[in-house]
Amino acid sequence: MDYMDIALEEAYEGIRAHHGGPFGCVIVKDGKIIGRGHNRVLLKHDPTCHGEVEAIRDACEKTGSHDLSGSILYTTAEPCPMCLGASLWANIKEIRYGCTVADTDSIGFRDERFYEYLNGNRDILPLKEESREECLKLFKEYSADKEKQVY
């Protein structure tokens, strides 16, 4: 079974239904598809509904866990920083992608802006620390809870 072909089917389904961009994804563990998704940004009016995030949400719901350790994510394009972050949080062990960031840029998507930010251009979105002491109290209470789940 070619998992990238299934990711492509997801992407085609999404663009033909006008759900969003040409991004489809499947997540595989132990030779079985545990999650699938395609870009639904336009459908849901939600900028976080990228194909990878949708597939991660699907896999987590189906497995009943936020931990997808041991899984491989197949996606039609190199993940943006948000999707890469979601994959890291989900403990995905490997990502296989079709198109590159340059290919994505060539059809009008703006991933490069995020890489500029990550490389130090903080003018794009300034970050300002505020109310640190009050927030540290929150963290202290969280840390005292011995029944919590931590990543």
PDB file of C-alpha atoms in Angstrom:
ATOM      1  CA  MET A   1       0.000   0.000   0.000  1.00  0.00           C
ATOM      2  CA  ASP A   2       1.365   3.415  -0.922  1.00  0.00           C
ATOM      3  CA  TYR A   3       0.466   5.741   1.919  1.00  0.00           C
ATOM      4  CA  MET A   4       1.463   8.841  -0.033  1.00  0.00           C
ATOM      5  CA  ASP A   5      -1.183   7.926  -2.623  1.00  0.00           C
ATOM      6  CA  ILE A   6      -3.771   7.961   0.161  1.00  0.00           C
ATOM      7  CA  ALA A   7      -2.488  11.342   1.373  1.00  0.00           C
ATOM      8  CA  LEU A   8      -2.870  12.586  -2.205  1.00  0.00           C
ATOM      9  CA  GLU A   9      -6.457  11.265  -2.322  1.00  0.00           C
ATOM     10  CA  GLU A  10      -7.176  13.217   0.873  1.00  0.00           C
ATOM     11  CA  ALA A  11      -5.721  16.375  -0.680  1.00  0.00           C
ATOM     12  CA  TYR A  12      -7.692  15.974  -3.899  1.00  0.00           C
ATOM     13  CA  GLU A  13     -10.882  15.439  -1.894  1.00  0.00           C
ATOM     14  CA  GLY A  14     -10.230  18.661  -0.009  1.00  0.00           C
ATOM     15  CA  ILE A  15      -9.442  20.881  -2.983  1.00  0.00           C
ATOM     16  CA  ARG A  16     -12.324  19.535  -5.041  1.00  0.00           C
ATOM     17  CA  ALA A  17     -14.705  20.304  -2.173  1.00  0.00           C
ATOM     18  CA  HIS A  18     -13.075  23.738  -1.710  1.00  0.00           C
ATOM     19  CA  HIS A  19     -12.109  22.949   1.887  1.00  0.00           C
ATOM     20  CA  GLY A  20      -8.665  24.533   1.575  1.00  0.00           C
ATOM     21  CA  GLY A  21      -5.211  24.102   0.076  1.00  0.00           C
ATOM     22  CA  PRO A  22      -3.716  21.001  -1.571  1.00  0.00           C
ATOM     23  CA  PHE A  23      -2.564  19.381   1.644  1.00  0.00           C
ATOM     24  CA  GLY A  24      -3.504  15.821   2.552  1.00  0.00           C
ATOM     25  CA  CYS A  25      -2.097  13.579   5.227  1.00  0.00           C
ATOM     26  CA  VAL A  26      -2.253  10.074   6.691  1.00  0.00           C
ATOM     27  CA  ILE A  27      -0.671   8.746   9.858  1.00  0.00           C
ATOM     28  CA  VAL A  28       0.448   5.135   9.941  1.00  0.00           C
ATOM     29  CA  LYS A  29       1.390   2.941  12.877  1.00  0.00           C
ATOM     30  CA  ASP A  30       2.320  -0.715  12.678  1.00  0.00           C
ATOM     31  CA  GLY A  31       1.252  -0.817   9.026  1.00  0.00           C
ATOM     32  CA  LYS A  32      -2.251   0.557   9.697  1.00  0.00           C
ATOM     33  CA  ILE A  33      -3.669   4.001   8.984  1.00  0.00           C
ATOM     34  CA  ILE A  34      -4.662   5.483  12.330  1.00  0.00           C
ATOM     35  CA  GLY A  35      -5.468   9.000  11.155  1.00  0.00           C
ATOM     36  CA  ARG A  36      -6.198  10.963   8.032  1.00  0.00           C
ATOM     37  CA  GLY A  37      -6.996  14.515   7.152  1.00  0.00           C
ATOM     38  CA  HIS A  38      -6.831  17.276   4.597  1.00  0.00           C
ATOM     39  CA  ASN A  39      -6.713  21.043   4.771  1.00  0.00           C
ATOM     40  CA  ARG A  40     -10.059  22.363   6.073  1.00  0.00           C
ATOM     41  CA  VAL A  41      -9.060  25.977   6.717  1.00  0.00           C
ATOM     42  CA  LEU A  42     -11.757  27.405   4.425  1.00  0.00           C
ATOM     43  CA  LEU A  43     -14.436  24.912   5.445  1.00  0.00           C
ATOM     44  CA  LYS A  44     -14.013  25.509   9.180  1.00  0.00           C
ATOM     45  CA  HIS A  45     -12.847  29.130   9.030  1.00  0.00           C
ATOM     46  CA  ASP A  46      -9.935  28.016  11.211  1.00  0.00           C
ATOM     47  CA  PRO A  47      -6.306  28.712  10.250  1.00  0.00           C
ATOM     48  CA  THR A  48      -5.105  25.723  12.308  1.00  0.00           C
ATOM     49  CA  CYS A  49      -6.972  23.121  10.251  1.00  0.00           C
ATOM     50  CA  HIS A  50      -4.000  22.081   8.141  1.00  0.00           C
ATOM     51  CA  GLY A  51      -3.962  18.532   6.792  1.00  0.00           C
ATOM     52  CA  GLU A  52      -1.354  17.338   9.274  1.00  0.00           C
ATOM     53  CA  VAL A  53      -3.177  18.822  12.265  1.00  0.00           C
ATOM     54  CA  GLU A  54      -6.468  17.330  11.082  1.00  0.00           C
ATOM     55  CA  ALA A  55      -4.805  13.912  10.720  1.00  0.00           C
ATOM     56  CA  ILE A  56      -3.194  14.193  14.160  1.00  0.00           C
ATOM     57  CA  ARG A  57      -6.572  15.094  15.701  1.00  0.00           C
ATOM     58  CA  ASP A  58      -8.179  12.138  13.910  1.00  0.00           C
ATOM     59  CA  ALA A  59      -5.449   9.721  15.036  1.00  0.00           C
ATOM     60  CA  CYS A  60      -5.621  10.912  18.629  1.00  0.00           C
ATOM     61  CA  GLU A  61      -9.395  10.538  18.697  1.00  0.00           C
ATOM     62  CA  LYS A  62      -9.258   7.060  17.147  1.00  0.00           C
ATOM     63  CA  THR A  63      -6.463   5.805  19.404  1.00  0.00           C
ATOM     64  CA  GLY A  64      -7.753   7.521  22.536  1.00  0.00           C
ATOM     65  CA  SER A  65      -4.331   8.995  23.178  1.00  0.00           C
ATOM     66  CA  HIS A  66      -2.401  12.217  22.650  1.00  0.00           C
ATOM     67  CA  ASP A  67       0.759  10.129  22.206  1.00  0.00           C
ATOM     68  CA  LEU A  68       1.317   8.843  18.667  1.00  0.00           C
ATOM     69  CA  SER A  69       4.782   7.413  19.356  1.00  0.00           C
ATOM     70  CA  GLY A  70       5.998   5.025  16.696  1.00  0.00           C
ATOM     71  CA  SER A  71       3.859   6.490  13.927  1.00  0.00           C
ATOM     72  CA  ILE A  72       4.855   7.851  10.531  1.00  0.00           C
ATOM     73  CA  LEU A  73       3.142  10.879   9.017  1.00  0.00           C
ATOM     74  CA  TYR A  74       2.760  11.057   5.225  1.00  0.00           C
ATOM     75  CA  THR A  75       1.893  14.468   3.831  1.00  0.00           C
ATOM     76  CA  THR A  76       1.696  16.053   0.394  1.00  0.00           C
ATOM     77  CA  ALA A  77       3.931  18.975   1.397  1.00  0.00           C
ATOM     78  CA  GLU A  78       6.761  19.659   3.821  1.00  0.00           C
ATOM     79  CA  PRO A  79       5.077  20.633   7.093  1.00  0.00           C
ATOM     80  CA  CYS A  80       4.870  24.278   8.096  1.00  0.00           C
ATOM     81  CA  PRO A  81       6.255  25.202  11.528  1.00  0.00           C
ATOM     82  CA  MET A  82       2.829  24.758  13.176  1.00  0.00           C
ATOM     83  CA  CYS A  83       2.408  21.265  11.740  1.00  0.00           C
ATOM     84  CA  LEU A  84       5.971  20.353  12.573  1.00  0.00           C
ATOM     85  CA  GLY A  85       5.328  21.507  16.149  1.00  0.00           C
ATOM     86  CA  ALA A  86       2.120  19.463  16.341  1.00  0.00           C
ATOM     87  CA  SER A  87       4.017  16.425  15.051  1.00  0.00           C
ATOM     88  CA  LEU A  88       6.688  16.882  17.704  1.00  0.00           C
ATOM     89  CA  TRP A  89       4.060  17.246  20.438  1.00  0.00           C
ATOM     90  CA  ALA A  90       2.349  14.063  19.190  1.00  0.00           C
ATOM     91  CA  ASN A  91       5.677  12.161  19.281  1.00  0.00           C
ATOM     92  CA  ILE A  92       5.510  11.205  15.603  1.00  0.00           C
ATOM     93  CA  LYS A  93       8.724   9.336  14.810  1.00  0.00           C
ATOM     94  CA  GLU A  94       9.090  10.237  11.122  1.00  0.00           C
ATOM     95  CA  ILE A  95       7.601  12.522   8.486  1.00  0.00           C
ATOM     96  CA  ARG A  96       7.570  11.782   4.773  1.00  0.00           C
ATOM     97  CA  TYR A  97       6.513  14.605   2.452  1.00  0.00           C
ATOM     98  CA  GLY A  98       5.990  15.260  -1.251  1.00  0.00           C
ATOM     99  CA  CYS A  99       6.441  18.934  -2.123  1.00  0.00           C
ATOM    100  CA  THR A 100       9.030  21.220  -0.524  1.00  0.00           C
ATOM    101  CA  VAL A 101       8.605  24.578   1.206  1.00  0.00           C
ATOM    102  CA  ALA A 102       9.798  26.216  -2.043  1.00  0.00           C
ATOM    103  CA  ASP A 103       7.092  24.349  -3.976  1.00  0.00           C
ATOM    104  CA  THR A 104       4.472  25.536  -1.474  1.00  0.00           C
ATOM    105  CA  ASP A 105       5.740  29.104  -1.777  1.00  0.00           C
ATOM    106  CA  SER A 106       5.497  28.900  -5.569  1.00  0.00           C
ATOM    107  CA  ILE A 107       1.702  28.416  -5.378  1.00  0.00           C
ATOM    108  CA  GLY A 108       1.146  31.334  -3.019  1.00  0.00           C
ATOM    109  CA  PHE A 109       1.473  29.972   0.504  1.00  0.00           C
ATOM    110  CA  ARG A 110       3.587  32.024   2.896  1.00  0.00           C
ATOM    111  CA  ASP A 111       5.587  29.558   4.954  1.00  0.00           C
ATOM    112  CA  GLU A 112       8.705  31.660   4.427  1.00  0.00           C
ATOM    113  CA  ARG A 113       7.289  34.341   6.745  1.00  0.00           C
ATOM    114  CA  PHE A 114       7.380  31.855   9.620  1.00  0.00           C
ATOM    115  CA  TYR A 115      10.968  30.893   8.913  1.00  0.00           C
ATOM    116  CA  GLU A 116      11.887  34.591   8.892  1.00  0.00           C
ATOM    117  CA  TYR A 117      10.304  34.899  12.330  1.00  0.00           C
ATOM    118  CA  LEU A 118      12.096  31.820  13.636  1.00  0.00           C
ATOM    119  CA  ASN A 119      15.363  33.249  12.306  1.00  0.00           C
ATOM    120  CA  GLY A 120      15.021  36.413  14.372  1.00  0.00           C
ATOM    121  CA  ASN A 121      12.706  38.853  12.550  1.00  0.00           C
ATOM    122  CA  ARG A 122      10.541  39.610  15.598  1.00  0.00           C
ATOM    123  CA  ASP A 123       8.981  42.652  13.919  1.00  0.00           C
ATOM    124  CA  ILE A 124       6.521  40.258  12.265  1.00  0.00           C
ATOM    125  CA  LEU A 125       4.849  39.477  15.610  1.00  0.00           C
ATOM    126  CA  PRO A 126       6.308  41.059  18.764  1.00  0.00           C
ATOM    127  CA  LEU A 127       6.361  38.992  21.970  1.00  0.00           C
ATOM    128  CA  LYS A 128       6.153  40.807  25.318  1.00  0.00           C
ATOM    129  CA  GLU A 129       6.426  39.274  28.771  1.00  0.00           C
ATOM    130  CA  GLU A 130       3.620  40.272  31.145  1.00  0.00           C
ATOM    131  CA  SER A 131       2.393  39.192  34.609  1.00  0.00           C
ATOM    132  CA  ARG A 132       5.207  36.653  35.005  1.00  0.00           C
ATOM    133  CA  GLU A 133       4.911  36.360  38.811  1.00  0.00           C
ATOM    134  CA  GLU A 134       1.185  35.561  38.666  1.00  0.00           C
ATOM    135  CA  CYS A 135       1.794  33.033  35.909  1.00  0.00           C
ATOM    136  CA  LEU A 136       4.612  31.407  37.911  1.00  0.00           C
ATOM    137  CA  LYS A 137       2.056  30.838  40.719  1.00  0.00           C
ATOM    138  CA  LEU A 138      -0.112  29.002  38.196  1.00  0.00           C
ATOM    139  CA  PHE A 139       2.871  26.852  37.168  1.00  0.00           C
ATOM    140  CA  LYS A 140       3.638  26.120  40.830  1.00  0.00           C
ATOM    141  CA  GLU A 141       0.083  24.892  41.429  1.00  0.00           C
ATOM    142  CA  TYR A 142       0.269  22.735  38.307  1.00  0.00           C
ATOM    143  CA  SER A 143       3.600  21.261  39.405  1.00  0.00           C
ATOM    144  CA  ALA A 144       2.138  20.351  42.806  1.00  0.00           C
ATOM    145  CA  ASP A 145      -0.549  18.213  41.158  1.00  0.00           C
ATOM    146  CA  LYS A 146       0.909  14.689  41.115  1.00  0.00           C
ATOM    147  CA  GLU A 147      -1.852  13.261  38.889  1.00  0.00           C
ATOM    148  CA  LYS A 148      -1.091  15.428  35.853  1.00  0.00           C
ATOM    149  CA  GLN A 149       0.114  14.236  32.481  1.00  0.00           C
ATOM    150  CA  VAL A 150       3.177  15.997  31.157  1.00  0.00           C
ATOM    151  CA  TYR A 151       4.708  15.881  27.733  1.00  0.00           C
TER     152      TYR A 151
END
